[in-house]
Tab-separated table of C-alpha atoms in Angstrom:
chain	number	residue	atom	x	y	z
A	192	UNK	CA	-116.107	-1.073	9.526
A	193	UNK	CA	-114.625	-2.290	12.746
A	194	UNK	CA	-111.717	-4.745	11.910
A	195	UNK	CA	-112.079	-6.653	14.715
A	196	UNK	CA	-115.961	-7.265	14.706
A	197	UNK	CA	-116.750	-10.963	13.979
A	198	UNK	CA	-118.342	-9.904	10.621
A	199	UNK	CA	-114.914	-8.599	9.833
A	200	UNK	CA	-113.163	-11.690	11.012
A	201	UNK	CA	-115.477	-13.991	9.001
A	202	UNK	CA	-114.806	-11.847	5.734
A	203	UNK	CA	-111.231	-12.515	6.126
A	204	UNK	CA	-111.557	-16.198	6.642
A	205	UNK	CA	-113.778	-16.072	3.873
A	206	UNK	CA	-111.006	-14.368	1.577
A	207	UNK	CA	-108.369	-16.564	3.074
A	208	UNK	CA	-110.346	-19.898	1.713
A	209	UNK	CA	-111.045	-18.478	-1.616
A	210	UNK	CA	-107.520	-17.374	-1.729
A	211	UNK	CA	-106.810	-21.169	-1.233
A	212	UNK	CA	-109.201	-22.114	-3.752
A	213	UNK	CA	-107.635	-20.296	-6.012
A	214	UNK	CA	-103.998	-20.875	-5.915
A	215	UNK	CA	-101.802	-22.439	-8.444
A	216	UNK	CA	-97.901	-23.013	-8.516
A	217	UNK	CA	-96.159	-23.069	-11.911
A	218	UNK	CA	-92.482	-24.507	-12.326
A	219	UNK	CA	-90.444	-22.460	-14.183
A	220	UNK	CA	-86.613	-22.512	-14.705
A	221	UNK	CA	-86.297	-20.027	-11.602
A	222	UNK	CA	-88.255	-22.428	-9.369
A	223	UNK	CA	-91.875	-22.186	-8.817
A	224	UNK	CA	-94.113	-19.171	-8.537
A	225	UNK	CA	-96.869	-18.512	-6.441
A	226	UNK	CA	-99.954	-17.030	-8.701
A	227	UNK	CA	-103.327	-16.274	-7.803
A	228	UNK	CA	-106.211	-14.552	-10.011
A	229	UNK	CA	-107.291	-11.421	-10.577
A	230	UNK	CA	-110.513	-11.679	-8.257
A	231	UNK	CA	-109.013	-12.879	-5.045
A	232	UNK	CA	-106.218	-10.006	-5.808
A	233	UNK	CA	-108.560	-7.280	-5.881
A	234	UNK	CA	-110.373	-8.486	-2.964
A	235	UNK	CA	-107.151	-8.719	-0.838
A	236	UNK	CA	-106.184	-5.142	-1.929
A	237	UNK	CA	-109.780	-3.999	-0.772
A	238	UNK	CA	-108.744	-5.196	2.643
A	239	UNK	CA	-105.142	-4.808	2.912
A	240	UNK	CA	-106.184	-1.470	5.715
A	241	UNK	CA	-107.834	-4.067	7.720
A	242	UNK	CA	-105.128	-6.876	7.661
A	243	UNK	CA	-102.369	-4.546	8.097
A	244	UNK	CA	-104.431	-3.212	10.976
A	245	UNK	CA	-105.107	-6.751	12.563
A	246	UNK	CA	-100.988	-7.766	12.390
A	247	UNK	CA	-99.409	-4.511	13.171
A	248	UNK	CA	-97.563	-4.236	16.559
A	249	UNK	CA	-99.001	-3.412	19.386
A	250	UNK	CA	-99.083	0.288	19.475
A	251	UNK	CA	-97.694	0.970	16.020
A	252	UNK	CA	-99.714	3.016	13.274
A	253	UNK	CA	-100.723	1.270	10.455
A	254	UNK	CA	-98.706	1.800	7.285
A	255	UNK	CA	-101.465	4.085	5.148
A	256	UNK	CA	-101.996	2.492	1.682
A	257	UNK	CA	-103.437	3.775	-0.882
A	258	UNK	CA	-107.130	3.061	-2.656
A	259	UNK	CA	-107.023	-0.136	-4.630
A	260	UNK	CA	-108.395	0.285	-8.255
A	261	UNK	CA	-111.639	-1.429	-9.480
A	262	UNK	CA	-109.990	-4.811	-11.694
A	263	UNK	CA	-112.124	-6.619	-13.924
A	264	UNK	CA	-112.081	-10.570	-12.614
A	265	UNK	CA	-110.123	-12.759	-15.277
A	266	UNK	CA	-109.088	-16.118	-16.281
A	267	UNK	CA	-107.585	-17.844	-13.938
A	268	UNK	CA	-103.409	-17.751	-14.192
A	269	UNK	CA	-101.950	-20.611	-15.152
A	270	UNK	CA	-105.001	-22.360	-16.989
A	271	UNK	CA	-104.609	-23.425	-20.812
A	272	UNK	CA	-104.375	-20.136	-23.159
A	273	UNK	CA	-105.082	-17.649	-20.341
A	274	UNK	CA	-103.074	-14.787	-20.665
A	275	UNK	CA	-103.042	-12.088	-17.421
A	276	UNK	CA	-105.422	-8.850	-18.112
A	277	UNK	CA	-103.724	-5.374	-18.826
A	278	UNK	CA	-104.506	-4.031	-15.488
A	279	UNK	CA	-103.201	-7.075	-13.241
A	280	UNK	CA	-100.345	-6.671	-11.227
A	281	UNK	CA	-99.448	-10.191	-12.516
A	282	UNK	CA	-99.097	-9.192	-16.252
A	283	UNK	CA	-96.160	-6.877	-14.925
A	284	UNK	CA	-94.556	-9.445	-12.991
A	285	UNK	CA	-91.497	-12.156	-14.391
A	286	UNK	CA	-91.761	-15.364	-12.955
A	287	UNK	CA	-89.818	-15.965	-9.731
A	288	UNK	CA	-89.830	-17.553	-6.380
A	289	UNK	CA	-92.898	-18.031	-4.739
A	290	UNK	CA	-94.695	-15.258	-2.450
A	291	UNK	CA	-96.228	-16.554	0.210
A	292	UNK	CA	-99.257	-14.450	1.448
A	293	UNK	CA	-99.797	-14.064	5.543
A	294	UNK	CA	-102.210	-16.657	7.171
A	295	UNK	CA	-102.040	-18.580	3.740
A	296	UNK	CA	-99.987	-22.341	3.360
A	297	UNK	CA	-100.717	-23.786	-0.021
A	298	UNK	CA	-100.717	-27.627	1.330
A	299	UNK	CA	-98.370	-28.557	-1.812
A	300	UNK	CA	-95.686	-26.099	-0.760
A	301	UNK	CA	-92.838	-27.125	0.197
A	302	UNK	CA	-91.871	-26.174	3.975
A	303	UNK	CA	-89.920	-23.067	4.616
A	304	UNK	CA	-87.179	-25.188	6.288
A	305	UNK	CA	-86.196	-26.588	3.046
A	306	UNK	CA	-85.179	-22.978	1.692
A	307	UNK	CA	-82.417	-20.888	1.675
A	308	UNK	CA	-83.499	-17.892	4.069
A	309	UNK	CA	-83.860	-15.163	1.796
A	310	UNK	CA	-86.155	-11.223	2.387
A	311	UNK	CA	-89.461	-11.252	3.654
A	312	UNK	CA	-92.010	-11.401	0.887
A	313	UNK	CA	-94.311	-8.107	1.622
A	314	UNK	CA	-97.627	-7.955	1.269
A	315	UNK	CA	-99.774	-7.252	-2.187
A	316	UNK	CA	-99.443	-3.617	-2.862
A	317	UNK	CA	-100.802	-1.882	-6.401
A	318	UNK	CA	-99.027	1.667	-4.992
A	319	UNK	CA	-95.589	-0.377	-5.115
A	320	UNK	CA	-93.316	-1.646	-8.491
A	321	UNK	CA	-93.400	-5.345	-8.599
A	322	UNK	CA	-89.891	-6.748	-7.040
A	323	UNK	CA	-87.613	-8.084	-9.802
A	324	UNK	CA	-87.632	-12.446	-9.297
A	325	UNK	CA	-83.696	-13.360	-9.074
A	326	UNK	CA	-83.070	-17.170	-7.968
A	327	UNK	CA	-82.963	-18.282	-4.448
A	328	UNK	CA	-79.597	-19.542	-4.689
A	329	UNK	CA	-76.869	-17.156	-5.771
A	330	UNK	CA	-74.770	-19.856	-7.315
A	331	UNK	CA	-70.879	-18.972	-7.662
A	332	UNK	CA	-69.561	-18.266	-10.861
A	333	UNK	CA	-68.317	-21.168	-13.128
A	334	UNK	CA	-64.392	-22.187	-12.087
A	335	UNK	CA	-61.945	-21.600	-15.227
A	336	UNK	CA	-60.681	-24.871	-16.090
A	337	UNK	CA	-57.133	-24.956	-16.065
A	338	UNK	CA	-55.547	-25.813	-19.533
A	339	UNK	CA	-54.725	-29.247	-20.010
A	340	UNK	CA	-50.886	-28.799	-19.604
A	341	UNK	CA	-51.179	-27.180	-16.053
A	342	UNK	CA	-53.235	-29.307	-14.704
A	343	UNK	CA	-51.613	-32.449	-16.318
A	344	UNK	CA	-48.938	-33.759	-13.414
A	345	UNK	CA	-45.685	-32.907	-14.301
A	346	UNK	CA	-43.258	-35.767	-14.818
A	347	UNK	CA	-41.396	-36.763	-12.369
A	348	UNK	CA	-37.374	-36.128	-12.564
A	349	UNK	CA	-35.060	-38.512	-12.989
A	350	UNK	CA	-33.749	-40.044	-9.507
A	351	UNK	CA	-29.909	-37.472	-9.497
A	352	UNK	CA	-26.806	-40.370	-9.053
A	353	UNK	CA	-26.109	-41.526	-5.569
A	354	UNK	CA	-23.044	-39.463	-4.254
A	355	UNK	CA	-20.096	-40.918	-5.655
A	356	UNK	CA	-21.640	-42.120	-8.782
A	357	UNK	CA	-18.519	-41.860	-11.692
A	358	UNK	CA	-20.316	-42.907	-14.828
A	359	UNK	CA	-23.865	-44.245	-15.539
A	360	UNK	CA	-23.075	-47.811	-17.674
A	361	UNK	CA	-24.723	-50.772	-17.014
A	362	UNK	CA	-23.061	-53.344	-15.131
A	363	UNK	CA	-23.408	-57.336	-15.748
A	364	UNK	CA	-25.754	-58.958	-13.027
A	365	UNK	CA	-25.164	-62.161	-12.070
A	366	UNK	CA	-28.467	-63.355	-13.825
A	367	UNK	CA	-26.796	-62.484	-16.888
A	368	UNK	CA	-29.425	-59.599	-17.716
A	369	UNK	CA	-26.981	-57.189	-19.214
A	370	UNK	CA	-25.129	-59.346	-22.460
A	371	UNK	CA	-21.329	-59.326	-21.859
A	372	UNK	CA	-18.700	-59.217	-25.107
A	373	UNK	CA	-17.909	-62.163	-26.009
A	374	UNK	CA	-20.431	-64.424	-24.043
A	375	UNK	CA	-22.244	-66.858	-25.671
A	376	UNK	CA	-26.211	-67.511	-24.818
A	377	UNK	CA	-25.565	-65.590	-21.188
A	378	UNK	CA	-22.083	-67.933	-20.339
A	379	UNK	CA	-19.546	-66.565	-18.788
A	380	UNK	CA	-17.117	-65.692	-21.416
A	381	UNK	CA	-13.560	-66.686	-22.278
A	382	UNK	CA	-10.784	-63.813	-22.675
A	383	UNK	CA	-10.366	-64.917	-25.824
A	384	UNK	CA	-13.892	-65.036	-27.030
A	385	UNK	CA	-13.563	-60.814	-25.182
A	386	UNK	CA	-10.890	-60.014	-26.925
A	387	UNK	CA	-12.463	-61.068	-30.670
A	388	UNK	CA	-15.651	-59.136	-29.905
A	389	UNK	CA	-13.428	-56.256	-29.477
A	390	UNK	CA	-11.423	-56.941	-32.696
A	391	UNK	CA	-10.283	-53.653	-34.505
A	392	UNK	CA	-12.323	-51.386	-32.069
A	393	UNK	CA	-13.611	-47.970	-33.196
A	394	UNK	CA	-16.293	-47.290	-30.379
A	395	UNK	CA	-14.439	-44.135	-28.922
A	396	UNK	CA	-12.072	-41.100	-30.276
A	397	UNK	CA	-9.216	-42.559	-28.729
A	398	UNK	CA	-9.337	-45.407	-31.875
A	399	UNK	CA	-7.941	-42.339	-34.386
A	400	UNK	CA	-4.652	-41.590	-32.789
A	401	UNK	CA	-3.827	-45.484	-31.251
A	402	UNK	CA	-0.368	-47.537	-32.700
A	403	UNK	CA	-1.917	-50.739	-30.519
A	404	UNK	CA	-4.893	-52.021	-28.752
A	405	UNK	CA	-3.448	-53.072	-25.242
A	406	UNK	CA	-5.920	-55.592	-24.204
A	407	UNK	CA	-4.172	-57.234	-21.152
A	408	UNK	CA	-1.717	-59.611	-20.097
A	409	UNK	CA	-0.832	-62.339	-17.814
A	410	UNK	CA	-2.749	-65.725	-16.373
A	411	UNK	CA	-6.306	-66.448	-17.882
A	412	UNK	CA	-6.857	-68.388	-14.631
A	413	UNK	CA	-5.197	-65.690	-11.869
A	414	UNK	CA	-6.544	-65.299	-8.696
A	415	UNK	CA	-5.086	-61.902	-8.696
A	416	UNK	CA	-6.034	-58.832	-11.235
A	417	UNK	CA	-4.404	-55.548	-11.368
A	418	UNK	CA	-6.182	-53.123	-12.917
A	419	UNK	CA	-4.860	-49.359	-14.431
A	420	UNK	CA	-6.199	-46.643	-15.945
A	421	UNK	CA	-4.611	-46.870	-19.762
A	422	UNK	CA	-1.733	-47.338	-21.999
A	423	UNK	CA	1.037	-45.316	-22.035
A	424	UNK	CA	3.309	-44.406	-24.534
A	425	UNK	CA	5.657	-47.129	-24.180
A	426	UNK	CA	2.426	-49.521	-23.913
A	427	UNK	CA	0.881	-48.159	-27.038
A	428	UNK	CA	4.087	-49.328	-29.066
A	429	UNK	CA	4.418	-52.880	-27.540
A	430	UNK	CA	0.472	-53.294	-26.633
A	431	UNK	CA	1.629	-54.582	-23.514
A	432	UNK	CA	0.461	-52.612	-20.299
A	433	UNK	CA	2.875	-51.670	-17.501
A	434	UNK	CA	5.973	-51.544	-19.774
A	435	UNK	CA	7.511	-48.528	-18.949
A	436	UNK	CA	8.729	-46.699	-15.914
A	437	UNK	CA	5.272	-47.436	-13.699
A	438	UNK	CA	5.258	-50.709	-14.813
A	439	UNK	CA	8.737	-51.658	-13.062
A	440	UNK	CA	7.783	-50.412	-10.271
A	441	UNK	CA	4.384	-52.667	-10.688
A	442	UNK	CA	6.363	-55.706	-11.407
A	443	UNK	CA	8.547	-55.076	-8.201
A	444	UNK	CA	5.437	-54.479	-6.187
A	445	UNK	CA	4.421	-57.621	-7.226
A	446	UNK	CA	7.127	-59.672	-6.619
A	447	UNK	CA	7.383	-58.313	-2.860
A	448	UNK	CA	4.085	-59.807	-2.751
A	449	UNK	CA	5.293	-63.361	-3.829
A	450	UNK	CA	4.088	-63.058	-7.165
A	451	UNK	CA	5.660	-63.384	-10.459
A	452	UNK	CA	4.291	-61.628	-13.414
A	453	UNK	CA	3.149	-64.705	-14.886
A	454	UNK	CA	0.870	-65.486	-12.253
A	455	UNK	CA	-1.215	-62.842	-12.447
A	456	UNK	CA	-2.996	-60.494	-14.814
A	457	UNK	CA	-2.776	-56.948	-15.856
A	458	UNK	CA	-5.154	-54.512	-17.960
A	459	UNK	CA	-6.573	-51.309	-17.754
A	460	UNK	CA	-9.962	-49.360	-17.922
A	461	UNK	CA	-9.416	-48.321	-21.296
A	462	UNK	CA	-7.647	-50.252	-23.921
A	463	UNK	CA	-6.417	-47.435	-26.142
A	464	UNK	CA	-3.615	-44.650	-25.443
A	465	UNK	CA	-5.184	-41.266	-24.303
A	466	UNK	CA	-3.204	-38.408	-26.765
A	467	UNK	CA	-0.483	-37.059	-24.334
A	468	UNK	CA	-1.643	-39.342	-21.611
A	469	UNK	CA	-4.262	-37.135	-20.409
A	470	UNK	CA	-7.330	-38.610	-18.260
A	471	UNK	CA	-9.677	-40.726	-20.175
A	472	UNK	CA	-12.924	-39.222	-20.806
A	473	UNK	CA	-16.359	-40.067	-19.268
A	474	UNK	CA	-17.379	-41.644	-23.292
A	475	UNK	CA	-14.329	-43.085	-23.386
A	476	UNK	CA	-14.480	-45.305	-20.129
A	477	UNK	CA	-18.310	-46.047	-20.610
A	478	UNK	CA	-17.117	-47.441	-24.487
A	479	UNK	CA	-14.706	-49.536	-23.325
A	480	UNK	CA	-15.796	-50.305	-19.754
A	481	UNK	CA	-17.739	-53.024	-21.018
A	482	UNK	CA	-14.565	-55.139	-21.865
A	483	UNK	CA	-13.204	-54.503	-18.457
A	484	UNK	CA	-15.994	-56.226	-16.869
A	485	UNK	CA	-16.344	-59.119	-19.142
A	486	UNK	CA	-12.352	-59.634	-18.983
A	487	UNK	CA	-13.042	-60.031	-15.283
A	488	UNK	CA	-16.127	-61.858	-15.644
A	489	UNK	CA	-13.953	-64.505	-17.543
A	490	UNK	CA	-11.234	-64.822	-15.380
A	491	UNK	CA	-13.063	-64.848	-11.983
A	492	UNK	CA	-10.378	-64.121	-9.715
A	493	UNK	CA	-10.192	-63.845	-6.125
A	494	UNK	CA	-9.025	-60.578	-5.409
A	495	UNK	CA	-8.456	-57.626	-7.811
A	496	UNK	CA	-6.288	-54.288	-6.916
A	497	UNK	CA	-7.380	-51.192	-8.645
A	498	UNK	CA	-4.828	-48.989	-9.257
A	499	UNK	CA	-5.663	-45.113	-9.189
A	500	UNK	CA	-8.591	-43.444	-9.144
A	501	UNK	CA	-9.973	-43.865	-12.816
A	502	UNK	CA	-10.076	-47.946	-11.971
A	503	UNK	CA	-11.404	-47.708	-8.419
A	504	UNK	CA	-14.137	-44.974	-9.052
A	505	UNK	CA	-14.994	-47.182	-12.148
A	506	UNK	CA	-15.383	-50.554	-11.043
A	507	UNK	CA	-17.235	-49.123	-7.509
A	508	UNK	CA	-18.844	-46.733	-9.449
A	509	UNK	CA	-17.778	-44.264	-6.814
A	510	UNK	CA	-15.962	-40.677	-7.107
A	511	UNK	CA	-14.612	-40.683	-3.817
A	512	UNK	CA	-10.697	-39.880	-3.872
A	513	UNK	CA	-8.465	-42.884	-4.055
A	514	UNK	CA	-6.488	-40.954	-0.921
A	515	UNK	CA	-9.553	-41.885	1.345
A	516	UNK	CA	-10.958	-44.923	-0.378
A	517	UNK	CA	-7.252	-46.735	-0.507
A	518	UNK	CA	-6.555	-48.997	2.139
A	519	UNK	CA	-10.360	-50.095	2.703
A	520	UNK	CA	-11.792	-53.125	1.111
A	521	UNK	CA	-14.655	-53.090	-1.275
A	522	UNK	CA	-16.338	-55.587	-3.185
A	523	UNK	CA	-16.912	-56.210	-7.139
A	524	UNK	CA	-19.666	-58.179	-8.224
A	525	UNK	CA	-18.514	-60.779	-5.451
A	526	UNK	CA	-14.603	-60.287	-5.917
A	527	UNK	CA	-12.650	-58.260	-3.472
A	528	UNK	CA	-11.457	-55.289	-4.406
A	529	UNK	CA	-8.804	-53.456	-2.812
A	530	UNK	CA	-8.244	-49.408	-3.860
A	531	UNK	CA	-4.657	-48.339	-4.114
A	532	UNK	CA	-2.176	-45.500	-5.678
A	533	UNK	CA	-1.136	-46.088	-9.097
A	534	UNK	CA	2.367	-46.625	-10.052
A	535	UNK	CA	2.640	-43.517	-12.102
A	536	UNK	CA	1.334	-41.621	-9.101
A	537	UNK	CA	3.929	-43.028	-6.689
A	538	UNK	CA	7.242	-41.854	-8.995
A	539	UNK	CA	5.790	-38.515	-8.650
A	540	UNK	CA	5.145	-38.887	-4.701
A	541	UNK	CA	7.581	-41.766	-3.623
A	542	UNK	CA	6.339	-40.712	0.010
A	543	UNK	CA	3.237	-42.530	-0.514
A	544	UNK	CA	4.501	-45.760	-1.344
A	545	UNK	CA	4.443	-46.969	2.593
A	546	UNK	CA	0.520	-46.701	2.487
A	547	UNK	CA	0.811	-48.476	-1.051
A	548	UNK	CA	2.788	-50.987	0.620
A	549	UNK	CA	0.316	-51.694	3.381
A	550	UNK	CA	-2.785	-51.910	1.134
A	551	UNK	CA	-0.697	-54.571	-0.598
A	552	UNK	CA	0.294	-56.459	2.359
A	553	UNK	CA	-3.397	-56.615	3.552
A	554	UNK	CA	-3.892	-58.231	-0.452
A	555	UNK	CA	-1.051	-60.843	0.771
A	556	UNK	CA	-3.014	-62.033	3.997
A	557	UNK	CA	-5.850	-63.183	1.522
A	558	UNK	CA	-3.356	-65.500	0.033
A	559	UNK	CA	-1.434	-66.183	3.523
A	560	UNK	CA	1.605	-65.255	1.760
A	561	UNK	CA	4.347	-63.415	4.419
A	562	UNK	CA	5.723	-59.750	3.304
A	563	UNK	CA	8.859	-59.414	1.593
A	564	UNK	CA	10.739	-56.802	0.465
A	565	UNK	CA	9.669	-53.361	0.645
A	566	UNK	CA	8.748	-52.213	-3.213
């Protein structure tokens, strides 16, 4: 038979609409599937020659195919207890993505635009193994979760101390947030009410090998503090500070200022003698640092002199030397503070008493008193 006689061309339009007829689509969990029954197969193999004939290329031979078998029709796929016949290329088949046949757009399916481009579908074909369905999407493989603990954000660190920073002990705010010893319902407190709240302290190591708590002496209403580091030997056995060597040379410091011992006040950082008068420890200050503040805190004065390094870098919480910080004024919770050498340290260097003497005449100008004698 010619294939491209009318007759032939009105067979195949003829096949096309009873392919139509016949079409069903089936969901399934791999998407849907084309299926069609056995009759409209067989009569699409019996002219497979001729279509592959009528869309071949110009000039190309047409790919030979072989006999199609005689099928028996059957129940139509997809109907209510139907099961495919034996011989039927669709009893072979798994279900999979939809084949679309040339010529042939079931109206319900869904345009070609819609879906992933994927292989041609080729034509119906008894002589070849029906392709294996696989989904039209390749989807990725599931993403490990990460356990719990790596994924959970780690927590944060802890902010590392300014440069400078000595100790970390809370200081009194002027809102009265942090509790000083001794004060009553957030008042300022009285040295005496201090010094009972201390009582017969054992807060630190340094209580085990004391003679004397050396609390502090001088005017509970001075406008001028001088602050050490701690008790001597000598102050350990009176429980007086600055009674030894260093502590003459404090009182004649103080008198070339145009003070008298009596009109100011003296104490130190810690309140208990060091063994051998080494440095006091960092538990040792933050223990009895408290005291320190709340001494000041009672007496309100209007300039204080921190002597060394251990009462400078305390108060200012501030490590920088006491050779560079002397000489420069600071500021305590409102009171000025002026950095200096200690006493002890200027009988071992007696070439650094000038600068000592200068920080203290800047002190004087604060009280408009003139210098006097060179200490």
């Amino acid at each position: 038979m010619n294939d491209d006689s009318p007759d032939a061309s009105q067979e195949l339009s003829a096949v096309l609409e009873d392919v139509r007829r016949h079409l069903l689509w089936q969901e399934d969990g791999a998407g849907r599937l084309l299926m069609i029954d056995a009759k409209a197969a067989a009569e699409l193999q019996r002219l497979a020659p001729s279509m592959r004939s009528r869309f071949a290329r110009p000039g190309g031979a047409a790919e030979p195919t072989a006999a199609a078998p005689e099928r028996r029709p059957g129940p139509v796929q997809g109907s209510p207890g139907a099961t495919p016949p034996v011989d039927s290329p669709m009893a072979e088949r798994r279900p999979g993505p939809a084949q679309v046949l040339p010529g042939a757009t079931p109206p319900s399916a869904p345009s070609m635009a819609e879906r992933r481009p994927g292989p041609p579908a080729s034509p119906p074909d008894s002589s070849r193994a029906a392709p294996v369905s696989r989904p039209l999407v390749d989807a990725p493989p599931p993403r490990a979760e990460a356990p719990v603990a790596a994924r959970a954000p780690l927590s944060r660190p802890a902010a590392p101390a300014s440069a400078g920073t000595l100790l970390d002990v809370p200081r009194s705010s002027p809102g009265g947030t942090t509790a000083l010893p001794g004060s009553v319902d957030g008042e300022r407190p009285t040295l005496d009410q201090v010094r009972r709240e201390l009582g017969d302290c054992q807060r630190c190591k340094l209580c085990s090998g004391r003679k004397n708590i050396v609390f502090g002496t001088g005017n509970p209403r001075a406008e001028l503090v001088f602050v050490g580091e701690g008790p001597g030997e000598n102050e350990d056995l009176q429980g007086v500070p600055f009674v030894g060597a260093a502590g003459d040379l404090l009182t004649k410091m103080i008198e070339a200022m145009g003070f008298r011992r009596d009109d100011i006040y003296i104490c130190n950082v810690v309140k208990c003698r060091p063994p051998g008068n080494r440095n006091p420890e960092p538990d040792e200050i933050a223990a009895c640092e408290p005291f320190l503040r709340a001494q000041l805190a009672a007496i309100q004065p209007k300039v204080v002199v921190a002597l060394g390094k251990f009462a400078a870098q305390t108060l200012l919480r501030d490590s920088t030397p006491i050779t560079r910080m002397r000489g420069a004024w600071r500021v305590y919770e409102g009171i000025q503070l002026m950095p200096t050498f200690h006493p002890a340290y200027l009988l071992r260097n007696p070439a650094e008493k000038r600068k000592a003497w200068e920080d203290l005449q800047a002190v004087m100008k604060i009280f408009g008193k003139n210098p006097g004698s060179r200490a």
